[in-house]
Coordinates of N, CA and C and ligand atoms in Angstrom, one line a residue:
X33 N -13.4 -15.0 -4.1 CA -12.5 -14.7 -5.2 C -11.4 -15.7 -4.8
X34 N -10.7 -16.3 -6.2 CA -9.5 -16.8 -5.7 C -8.6 -15.8 -5.4
X35 N -7.2 -16.3 -4.8 CA -6.5 -15.8 -4.3 C -5.3 -15.6 -5.8
X36 N -5.0 -14.7 -5.7 CA -3.8 -14.4 -6.9 C -2.6 -13.8 -6.1
X37 N -1.6 -14.5 -6.6 CA -0.2 -13.9 -6.2 C 0.1 -12.4 -6.5
X38 N -0.6 -12.0 -7.7 CA 0.1 -10.6 -8.2 C -1.1 -9.6 -7.7
X39 N -1.9 -10.0 -6.9 CA -3.3 -9.0 -6.4 C -2.6 -8.7 -5.1
X40 N -2.5 -7.3 -4.5 CA -2.1 -6.9 -3.1 C -3.0 -5.6 -2.8
X41 N -3.8 -5.7 -1.7 CA -5.1 -4.6 -1.3 C -3.9 -4.0 0.0
X42 N -4.2 -2.8 0.0 CA -3.4 -1.7 0.6 C -4.2 -1.5 1.9
X43 N -4.0 -1.8 2.9 CA -5.0 -1.8 4.2 C -5.0 -0.5 4.9
X44 N -3.8 0.3 4.8 CA -3.5 1.4 5.9 C -4.7 2.1 6.2
X45 N -4.8 2.5 7.3 CA -6.0 3.0 8.2 C -6.2 4.6 7.5
X46 N -5.4 5.3 7.1 CA -5.5 6.6 6.4 C -5.9 6.7 4.9
X47 N -5.4 5.2 4.4 CA -6.1 5.1 3.0 C -7.4 4.7 3.1
X48 N -7.5 4.0 4.1 CA -9.3 3.5 4.3 C -9.8 4.4 4.5
X49 N -9.5 5.5 5.5 CA -10.2 6.7 5.9 C -10.7 7.3 4.5
X50 N -9.5 7.8 4.2 CA -9.6 8.7 2.9 C -10.5 8.1 1.7
X51 N -10.5 6.8 1.6 CA -11.3 6.2 0.8 C -12.7 6.6 0.9
X52 N -13.2 6.0 2.1 CA -14.5 6.5 2.9 C -15.0 8.1 2.3
X53 N -14.3 8.7 2.4 CA -14.7 10.0 2.3 C -14.7 10.5 0.5
X54 N -14.3 9.7 -0.2 CA -14.0 9.5 -1.5 C -15.2 9.3 -2.2
X55 N -15.6 8.0 -1.6 CA -17.0 7.1 -1.9 C -18.2 8.0 -1.5
X56 N -18.2 9.2 -0.8 CA -19.3 9.9 0.0 C -19.7 10.6 -1.4
X57 N -21.2 10.6 -1.7 CA -21.6 11.2 -2.9 C -21.7 13.1 -2.5
X58 N -21.7 12.8 -0.9 CA -21.9 14.5 -0.4 C -20.5 15.2 -0.9
X59 N -19.2 14.6 -1.0 CA -17.9 15.1 -0.9 C -18.1 15.8 -2.3
X60 N -17.4 17.1 -2.2 CA -17.4 18.1 -3.3 C -16.3 17.7 -4.5
X61 N -16.4 18.4 -5.7 CA -15.4 18.0 -6.5 C -13.9 18.6 -6.2
X62 N -13.7 19.4 -5.4 CA -12.4 19.8 -5.0 C -12.0 18.8 -4.0
X63 N -12.8 18.8 -3.1 CA -12.2 17.4 -1.7 C -12.0 16.2 -2.8
X64 N -12.8 15.6 -3.5 CA -12.6 14.3 -4.0 C -11.3 14.4 -4.9
X65 N -11.2 15.7 -5.6 CA -9.8 15.7 -6.4 C -8.7 15.5 -5.4
X66 N -8.6 16.3 -4.4 CA -7.6 16.3 -3.6 C -7.5 14.9 -2.7
X67 N -8.6 14.4 -2.4 CA -8.5 13.3 -1.7 C -7.6 11.9 -2.7
X68 N -8.2 12.2 -3.8 CA -7.8 11.1 -4.7 C -6.1 11.1 -5.1
X69 N -5.6 12.4 -5.2 CA -4.1 12.4 -5.1 C -3.7 12.1 -3.9
X70 N -4.3 12.4 -2.9 CA -3.7 12.0 -1.5 C -3.6 10.4 -1.4
X71 N -4.6 9.8 -1.6 CA -4.8 8.2 -1.5 C -3.6 7.9 -2.7
X72 N -3.6 8.5 -3.9 CA -2.4 7.9 -4.9 C -1.2 7.8 -4.1
X73 N -1.0 8.8 -3.5 CA 0.4 9.5 -2.7 C 0.9 8.0 -1.7
X74 N 0.0 7.8 -0.9 CA 0.1 6.9 0.3 C 0.2 5.5 -0.3
X75 N -0.5 5.2 -1.5 CA -0.6 4.0 -2.2 C 0.8 3.8 -2.9
X76 N 1.2 5.0 -3.6 CA 2.7 4.7 -4.3 C 3.8 4.4 -3.3
X77 N 3.7 5.2 -2.0 CA 4.4 5.1 -0.7 C 4.4 3.6 -0.5
X78 N 3.4 2.7 -0.4 CA 3.5 1.7 0.2 C 4.0 0.4 -0.9
X79 N 3.6 0.7 -2.5 CA 4.1 -0.1 -3.2 C 5.3 0.1 -4.2
X80 N 6.0 1.3 -3.4 CA 7.6 1.3 -3.7 C 8.6 1.1 -2.7
X81 N 7.9 0.3 -1.6 CA 8.9 0.2 -0.8 C 9.9 -1.0 -0.9
X82 N 9.9 -1.6 -1.9 CA 11.0 -2.2 -2.3 C 12.0 -1.9 -3.7
X83 N 11.9 -0.5 -3.5 CA 13.2 0.0 -4.7 C 14.3 -0.3 -4.0
X84 N 15.1 -0.9 -5.0 CA 16.7 -0.7 -4.6 C 17.1 0.5 -4.2
X85 N 18.3 0.5 -3.2 CA 19.2 1.5 -2.7 C 20.5 1.5 -3.1
X86 N 21.2 2.3 -3.3 CA 22.5 2.3 -2.9 C 23.1 3.2 -2.4
X87 N 24.7 3.0 -2.2 CA 25.1 4.1 -1.2 C 26.0 5.0 -2.1
X88 N 25.6 6.3 -1.8 CA 26.9 7.2 -2.1 C 27.4 8.0 -1.0
X89 N 28.8 8.7 -1.3 CA 29.1 9.4 -0.1 C 28.7 10.8 -0.1
X90 N 28.5 11.2 0.8 CA 27.9 12.8 1.1 C 29.0 13.4 2.0
X91 N 28.7 15.0 2.2 CA 29.4 15.2 3.6 C 28.6 16.0 4.0
X92 N 28.1 15.8 5.2 CA 27.1 16.8 6.3 C 28.0 18.0 6.5
X93 N 27.3 19.0 7.2 CA 28.3 19.9 7.7 C 29.1 19.4 8.9
X94 N 28.9 18.1 9.3 CA 30.0 17.7 10.4 C 30.9 16.8 9.9
X95 N 30.8 15.9 9.1 CA 31.7 14.8 8.4 C 31.1 14.1 7.1
X96 N 32.2 13.7 6.4 CA 31.8 12.9 5.3 C 30.8 11.4 5.7
X97 N 30.1 11.1 5.1 CA 29.5 9.9 5.3 C 29.0 9.1 4.0
X98 N 28.5 7.7 4.0 CA 27.9 6.9 3.2 C 26.4 6.9 3.4
X99 N 25.5 7.1 2.5 CA 24.3 7.1 2.8 C 23.4 6.7 1.5
X100 N 22.2 6.1 1.6 CA 21.5 5.7 0.7 C 20.7 6.6 0.0
X101 N 20.7 6.2 -1.5 CA 19.5 6.8 -2.3 C 19.0 5.8 -3.3
X102 N 17.9 6.2 -3.9 CA 17.1 5.0 -4.7 C 18.0 4.9 -5.7
X103 N 18.4 3.6 -6.1 CA 19.3 3.1 -7.4 C 18.2 2.6 -8.3
X104 N 19.1 2.2 -9.6 CA 17.8 1.4 -10.4 C 17.5 2.5 -11.2
X105 N 16.1 2.0 -12.2 CA 15.8 2.6 -13.1 C 14.7 3.5 -12.6
X106 N 14.7 4.6 -13.5 CA 13.8 5.8 -13.2 C 12.5 5.6 -13.3
X107 N 11.3 6.1 -12.8 CA 9.8 5.5 -12.9 C 9.0 6.5 -14.0
X108 N 8.3 5.8 -14.5 CA 7.4 6.4 -15.5 C 6.0 6.2 -14.9
X109 N 4.9 7.1 -14.6 CA 3.7 7.3 -14.5 C 2.7 7.3 -15.6
X110 N 2.1 6.4 -15.5 CA 1.1 6.4 -17.1 C -0.2 6.2 -16.6
X111 N -1.1 7.7 -16.3 CA -2.4 7.7 -16.0 C -3.2 7.1 -17.6
X112 N -4.1 6.4 -17.0 CA -5.1 5.9 -18.1 C -6.0 7.1 -18.1
X113 N -6.4 7.7 -19.3 CA -6.9 9.1 -19.5 C -8.7 8.7 -19.5
X114 N -9.6 9.4 -18.9 CA -9.3 10.4 -18.3 C -8.6 10.5 -16.6
X115 N -9.8 9.4 -16.0 CA -9.7 9.6 -14.6 C -8.2 9.5 -13.7
X116 N -7.5 8.7 -14.6 CA -6.1 8.2 -13.8 C -5.2 9.6 -14.0
X117 N -5.5 10.8 -14.8 CA -5.1 11.9 -14.5 C -5.2 12.6 -12.7
X118 N -6.1 12.2 -12.2 CA -6.6 12.7 -11.1 C -5.6 12.3 -10.0
X119 N -4.5 11.1 -10.3 CA -3.7 10.7 -9.5 C -2.1 11.2 -9.6
X120 N -2.0 11.8 -10.7 CA -0.7 12.2 -11.0 C 0.1 13.0 -9.9
X121 N -0.4 14.2 -9.8 CA -0.1 14.9 -9.0 C 0.2 14.6 -7.5
X122 N -0.2 13.9 -7.2 CA -0.1 13.2 -5.7 C 0.8 12.5 -5.7
X123 N 1.3 11.5 -6.7 CA 2.4 10.5 -6.7 C 3.6 11.3 -7.2
X124 N 3.5 12.4 -7.9 CA 4.4 13.1 -8.3 C 5.2 13.8 -6.9
X125 N 4.4 14.7 -6.0 CA 4.9 14.8 -5.1 C 5.7 14.2 -4.2
X126 N 5.5 12.5 -4.4 CA 6.6 11.5 -3.8 C 7.7 11.3 -4.6
X127 N 7.5 11.6 -5.6 CA 8.5 11.2 -6.9 C 8.5 12.0 -7.8
X128 N 9.0 13.4 -7.4 CA 9.0 14.5 -8.4 C 10.0 14.4 -9.9
X129 N 11.0 12.9 -9.5 CA 11.5 13.0 -10.9 C 11.0 12.1 -12.0
X130 N 9.6 11.2 -11.6 CA 9.1 10.2 -12.4 C 8.7 11.2 -13.8
X131 N 9.0 10.4 -14.8 CA 8.2 11.2 -16.2 C 6.8 10.6 -16.5
X132 N 6.3 11.2 -17.3 CA 4.7 10.8 -17.3 C 4.3 10.6 -18.7
X133 N 3.7 9.6 -19.0 CA 3.3 9.4 -20.2 C 1.6 9.2 -20.0
X134 N 1.0 9.3 -21.2 CA -0.4 9.3 -21.0 C -1.1 7.8 -22.0
X135 N -2.2 7.3 -21.4 CA -2.7 6.5 -22.6 C -4.2 6.6 -22.2
X136 N -4.7 7.0 -23.3 CA -6.2 7.3 -23.4 C -6.9 6.1 -24.1
X137 N -8.1 5.7 -23.0 CA -8.6 4.6 -23.2 C -10.1 5.2 -22.5
X138 N -11.1 4.8 -23.5 CA -12.4 5.1 -22.9 C -13.2 3.4 -23.4
X139 N -14.2 3.1 -22.1 CA -14.7 2.0 -22.6 C -16.3 2.5 -23.1
X140 N -16.8 1.7 -23.9 CA -17.9 1.9 -24.9 C -19.0 1.6 -23.7
X141 N -20.0 2.7 -23.9 CA -21.1 2.6 -22.5 C -22.0 1.3 -22.6
X142 N -22.1 1.0 -23.9 CA -23.0 -0.3 -24.3 C -22.3 -1.5 -24.0
X143 N -21.3 -1.5 -24.9 CA -20.5 -2.8 -25.1 C -19.8 -3.2 -23.9
X144 N -19.0 -2.1 -23.0 CA -18.4 -2.1 -22.1 C -16.8 -2.4 -22.6
X145 N -16.7 -2.3 -23.9 CA -15.3 -2.7 -24.7 C -14.5 -1.4 -24.3
X146 N -13.1 -1.6 -24.2 CA -12.1 -0.6 -24.5 C -11.9 0.0 -25.8
X147 N -11.8 1.2 -25.9 CA -11.2 1.8 -27.0 C -10.1 2.7 -26.8
X148 N -8.7 2.3 -27.4 CA -7.7 3.2 -26.9 C -7.2 4.0 -28.1
X149 N -7.5 5.3 -27.8 CA -7.2 6.7 -28.7 C -6.0 7.4 -28.6
X150 N -5.3 7.3 -27.5 CA -4.2 8.0 -27.7 C -2.8 7.2 -26.8
X151 N -1.5 7.2 -27.3 CA -0.7 6.6 -26.5 C 1.1 7.6 -26.7
X152 N 1.2 8.1 -25.6 CA 2.7 8.6 -25.5 C 3.0 8.4 -24.4
X153 N 4.5 7.9 -24.5 CA 5.3 7.6 -23.6 C 6.8 8.2 -23.8
X154 N 7.6 8.5 -22.5 CA 8.7 9.2 -22.6 C 9.6 8.2 -23.6
X155 N 10.6 8.6 -24.4 CA 11.3 8.1 -25.2 C 12.1 6.7 -24.7
X156 N 12.7 6.6 -23.6 CA 13.2 5.5 -23.2 C 12.5 4.8 -21.9
X157 N 11.0 5.3 -22.3 CA 10.2 4.5 -21.4 C 10.2 3.1 -21.2
X158 N 10.7 2.3 -22.0 CA 10.8 0.6 -22.1 C 11.8 0.5 -21.2
X159 N 12.7 1.5 -21.1 CA 14.1 0.8 -19.8 C 13.6 1.3 -18.6
X160 N 12.4 1.9 -18.3 CA 12.1 2.6 -17.2 C 11.1 1.6 -16.1
X161 N 10.9 2.1 -15.1 CA 9.9 1.1 -14.4 C 8.4 1.7 -14.6
X162 N 7.4 1.0 -15.0 CA 6.0 1.8 -15.1 C 5.3 1.8 -14.2
X163 N 4.5 2.7 -13.7 CA 3.1 2.5 -12.9 C 2.4 3.1 -13.5
X164 N 1.2 1.9 -13.8 CA 0.1 2.2 -14.4 C -0.9 2.6 -13.8
X165 N -1.9 4.0 -13.8 CA -2.4 4.4 -12.6 C -4.1 4.6 -13.3
X166 N -5.0 4.1 -12.5 CA -6.3 4.5 -12.7 C -7.1 4.5 -11.8
X167 N -7.9 5.2 -11.4 CA -8.7 4.8 -9.8 C -9.7 3.4 -10.0
X168 N -10.3 3.1 -11.2 CA -11.3 2.1 -11.2 C -10.8 1.1 -12.2
X169 N -10.9 -0.1 -11.6 CA -11.0 -1.5 -12.5 C -12.4 -2.0 -12.3
X170 N -12.8 -1.9 -13.4 CA -14.4 -2.5 -13.5 C -14.5 -3.9 -13.8
X171 N -14.5 -3.9 -15.3 CA -14.5 -5.4 -15.9 C -13.0 -5.7 -16.4
X172 N -12.0 -4.7 -16.0 CA -10.6 -4.9 -16.5 C -10.4 -4.7 -17.5
X173 N -11.3 -4.5 -18.5 CA -11.0 -4.2 -20.0 C -10.2 -3.1 -20.2
X174 N -10.0 -2.0 -19.6 CA -9.2 -0.9 -20.0 C -8.0 -1.2 -19.4
X175 N -7.8 -1.7 -18.1 CA -6.3 -1.9 -17.8 C -5.6 -3.0 -18.7
X176 N -6.3 -4.1 -18.9 CA -5.9 -4.9 -19.4 C -5.3 -4.6 -21.0
X177 N -6.1 -3.8 -21.5 CA -5.7 -3.1 -22.9 C -4.2 -2.4 -22.8
X178 N -4.6 -1.5 -21.7 CA -3.3 -0.5 -21.4 C -2.1 -1.5 -21.0
X179 N -2.1 -2.6 -20.6 CA -0.9 -3.6 -20.2 C -0.5 -4.0 -21.4
X180 N -1.4 -4.4 -22.3 CA -1.1 -5.3 -23.7 C -0.3 -4.2 -24.4
X181 N -0.9 -2.9 -24.3 CA -0.2 -1.8 -25.3 C 1.3 -1.6 -24.8
X182 N 1.5 -1.8 -23.3 CA 2.8 -1.4 -22.8 C 3.7 -2.6 -23.2
X183 N 3.3 -3.8 -23.1 CA 4.0 -5.0 -23.4 C 4.3 -5.0 -24.7
X184 N 3.4 -4.6 -25.7 CA 3.6 -4.7 -27.1 C 5.0 -3.8 -27.6
X185 N 4.7 -2.7 -26.7 CA 5.9 -1.7 -27.0 C 7.4 -1.8 -26.3
X186 N 7.0 -3.0 -25.6 CA 8.6 -3.5 -25.2 C 8.6 -3.4 -23.6
X187 N 7.6 -2.9 -22.9 CA 7.9 -2.4 -21.3 C 8.0 -3.6 -20.6
X188 N 8.9 -4.0 -19.6 CA 8.7 -5.3 -18.9 C 8.5 -5.0 -17.6
X189 N 8.9 -3.7 -16.9 CA 8.7 -3.5 -15.5 C 7.5 -2.6 -15.4
X190 N 6.2 -3.2 -15.3 CA 5.0 -2.7 -15.1 C 4.1 -3.0 -13.8
X191 N 3.5 -2.2 -12.9 CA 2.8 -2.1 -11.9 C 1.6 -1.4 -11.9
X192 N 0.4 -2.1 -11.3 CA -0.6 -1.1 -11.5 C -1.2 -0.9 -10.2
X193 N -1.8 0.3 -10.2 CA -2.4 1.1 -9.1 C -3.9 1.6 -9.5
X194 N -4.9 1.0 -9.0 CA -6.3 1.5 -8.9 C -6.8 1.4 -7.5
X195 N -7.7 2.5 -7.4 CA -8.1 2.9 -5.8 C -9.1 1.7 -5.6
X196 N -10.0 1.4 -6.5 CA -11.2 0.3 -6.3 C -11.1 -0.5 -7.5
X197 N -11.6 -1.7 -7.2 CA -11.6 -2.8 -8.1 C -12.7 -3.8 -7.6
X198 N -13.4 -4.6 -8.8 CA -14.4 -5.6 -8.6 C -13.7 -6.7 -9.0
X199 N -14.3 -7.7 -8.2 CA -13.8 -9.1 -8.3 C -13.9 -9.6 -10.2
X200 N -14.9 -9.0 -10.9 CA -14.8 -9.8 -12.0 C -13.4 -9.2 -12.8
X201 N -13.4 -8.0 -12.6 CA -12.1 -7.4 -13.3 C -10.8 -7.9 -12.7
X202 N -10.8 -8.2 -11.5 CA -9.4 -8.6 -11.0 C -9.3 -10.2 -11.6
X203 N -10.3 -10.9 -11.7 CA -10.0 -12.2 -12.1 C -9.5 -12.2 -13.4
X204 N -10.1 -11.2 -14.4 CA -9.8 -11.1 -15.8 C -8.2 -10.4 -15.8
X205 N -8.0 -9.7 -15.1 CA -6.6 -9.0 -15.1 C -5.8 -10.1 -14.7
X206 N -5.9 -10.7 -13.5 CA -4.9 -11.6 -12.8 C -4.8 -12.9 -13.9
X207 N -5.8 -13.2 -14.4 CA -5.3 -14.3 -15.3 C -4.6 -14.0 -16.7
X208 N -5.0 -12.5 -17.4 CA -4.3 -12.3 -18.5 C -2.8 -12.0 -18.2
X209 N -2.8 -11.0 -17.0 CA -1.1 -10.6 -16.7 C -0.8 -10.9 -15.5
X210 N -0.7 -12.4 -15.4 CA -0.3 -13.0 -14.0 C 0.8 -12.1 -13.5
X211 N 1.9 -11.7 -14.3 CA 3.3 -11.3 -14.0 C 3.3 -9.7 -13.8
X212 N 2.1 -9.4 -13.5 CA 2.1 -7.6 -13.3 C 1.4 -7.8 -11.9
X213 N 2.0 -7.0 -11.1 CA 1.5 -6.7 -9.7 C 0.3 -5.5 -9.8
X214 N -0.8 -5.9 -9.0 CA -1.8 -4.8 -9.2 C -2.1 -4.7 -7.7
X215 N -2.0 -3.4 -7.3 CA -2.4 -2.8 -6.0 C -3.6 -1.9 -6.0
X216 N -4.3 -2.4 -4.9 CA -5.7 -1.6 -4.6 C -5.9 -1.3 -3.2
X217 N -6.7 -0.5 -3.2 CA -7.1 0.0 -1.6 C -8.7 -0.7 -1.3
X218 N -9.3 -1.0 -2.5 CA -10.2 -1.5 -1.7 C -11.0 -2.8 -3.1
X219 N -11.2 -4.0 -2.8 CA -12.2 -4.9 -3.4 C -13.4 -5.0 -3.3
X220 N -14.3 -4.5 -4.0 CA -15.7 -4.3 -4.3 C -16.5 -5.4 -3.9
X221 N -18.0 -5.1 -4.1 CA -18.6 -6.3 -4.2 C -18.9 -7.1 -5.6
X222 N -19.1 -6.5 -6.7 CA -19.6 -6.9 -7.9 C -19.9 -5.5 -9.1
X223 N -20.3 -5.9 -10.2 CA -20.6 -4.8 -10.9 C -22.2 -4.9 -11.3
X224 N -22.5 -3.6 -11.4 CA -24.1 -3.5 -11.8 C -24.2 -3.7 -13.3
X225 N -25.5 -3.8 -13.6 CA -26.0 -4.3 -15.2 C -25.4 -2.7 -16.0
X226 N -25.0 -1.9 -15.3 CA -24.3 -0.9 -16.2 C -22.5 -1.0 -16.1
X227 N -22.1 -1.8 -15.5 CA -20.6 -2.5 -15.7 C -20.1 -1.1 -14.5
X228 N -21.0 -0.8 -13.7 CA -20.4 0.3 -12.6 C -19.9 -0.5 -11.3
X229 N -19.0 -0.2 -10.6 CA -18.6 -1.2 -9.3 C -19.6 -0.8 -8.3
X230 N -19.9 -1.9 -7.8 CA -20.8 -1.5 -6.4 C -20.2 -2.0 -5.4
X231 N -20.2 -1.2 -4.3 CA -20.9 0.2 -4.0 C -20.0 1.3 -4.8
X232 N -18.9 1.1 -5.0 CA -18.0 2.0 -5.6 C -17.8 3.4 -5.1
X233 N -17.8 4.5 -6.5 CA -17.8 5.5 -6.2 C -18.6 6.2 -7.1
X234 N -19.4 5.8 -8.1 CA -19.6 6.2 -9.4 C -18.4 6.6 -10.3
X235 N -19.1 7.6 -11.3 CA -18.0 7.7 -12.3 C -17.0 8.6 -12.1
X236 N -15.8 8.0 -11.8 CA -14.5 8.6 -11.5 C -14.2 9.8 -12.4
X237 N -14.3 9.8 -13.6 CA -13.9 11.0 -14.5 C -14.9 12.2 -14.4
X238 N -16.4 11.9 -14.2 CA -17.3 12.9 -14.0 C -17.0 13.5 -12.7
X239 N -16.7 12.9 -11.9 CA -16.4 13.2 -10.4 C -15.3 14.1 -10.1
X240 N -14.3 13.8 -11.0 CA -13.0 14.2 -10.9 C -13.2 15.8 -11.8
X241 N -13.7 15.6 -12.9 CA -13.8 16.8 -13.6 C -15.0 17.6 -13.9
X242 N -16.2 17.4 -12.8 CA -17.4 17.8 -13.0 C -18.2 17.9 -14.3
X243 N -17.9 16.7 -14.9 CA -18.7 16.5 -16.2 C -20.0 15.8 -16.1
X244 N -20.6 16.0 -14.9 CA -22.1 15.3 -15.1 C -22.8 16.5 -14.3
Ligands
PRP193 C1 -13.5 4.5 -16.5 C2 -12.2 4.4 -15.5 C3 -11.3 3.1 -16.1 C4 -12.6 2.3 -16.9 C5 -12.6 0.9 -15.9 O1 -12.9 5.3 -17.4 O2 -11.3 5.3 -15.4 O3 -10.5 3.4 -17.1 O4 -13.7 2.9 -16.7 O5 -13.6 0.2 -16.5 P1 -13.3 -1.3 -17.0 O6 -12.6 -2.1 -16.0 O7 -14.6 -1.8 -17.4 O8 -12.7 -1.1 -18.5 P2 -14.1 5.5 -18.7 O9 -14.3 4.6 -19.8 O10 -15.3 6.1 -17.9 O11 -13.3 7.0 -19.3 P3 -13.2 8.4 -18.6 O12 -12.0 8.3 -17.6 O13 -12.7 9.3 -20.0 O14 -14.3 8.9 -18.2
URA194 N1 -15.6 3.5 -14.3 C1 -15.8 4.2 -13.5 O1 -15.6 5.6 -13.4 N2 -16.6 3.9 -12.3 C2 -16.9 2.6 -12.2 O2 -17.7 2.0 -11.3 C3 -16.7 1.6 -13.1 C4 -16.0 2.3 -14.4

């Protein structure tokens, strides 16, 4: 695959270890859900390492001091329904003040085309930094549609977080939205004839919610 400057693979050993457990078909629904949240939290930690800081004055029990707090705009987490929901609580543990919007998109099983059925963002969402989350980026259709919608609404500062991506989808995404950083834990081999990521982890929504 070509190199895209907006595409980042997070290689941390703990993320890679937990991702192996997530992929394993023997992993239970409970463990799968816990691990998806843990990996989402670790990835969010990495992708927020450039958040700007500002100094404030506080007083410790010993003396007054200047110390750093996160400056700038507040964050909105935007899970793509359904499977993106599985990553929200993990990231909220790290950034409890983040607001949460929702975008409902499902892909047609035959055509693999995305269909948007729900959109709700905090009122001042366009002024905030958006983290769009979905465990899987396969053809890229769903996440491209989600970023299209956010840009249409006036959002400017968007980052995407997906656990596993396929090369076909990364190419489509990076060519359509080169200005939007995309973070992942794994770039897999390809898509199969049904549009599933190979080797992937199967259907993320079904494994999270036990719907199969
Ligand atoms: C899955 C996944 C992504 C999408 C990825 O959702 O969570 O949103 O497929 O595929 P794409 O890159 O080819 O668009 P799905 O459509 O299965 O909906 P669900 O989460 O409601 O099960
Ligand atoms: N959606 C999933 O849940 N898994 C895939 O492999 C592709 C799309």
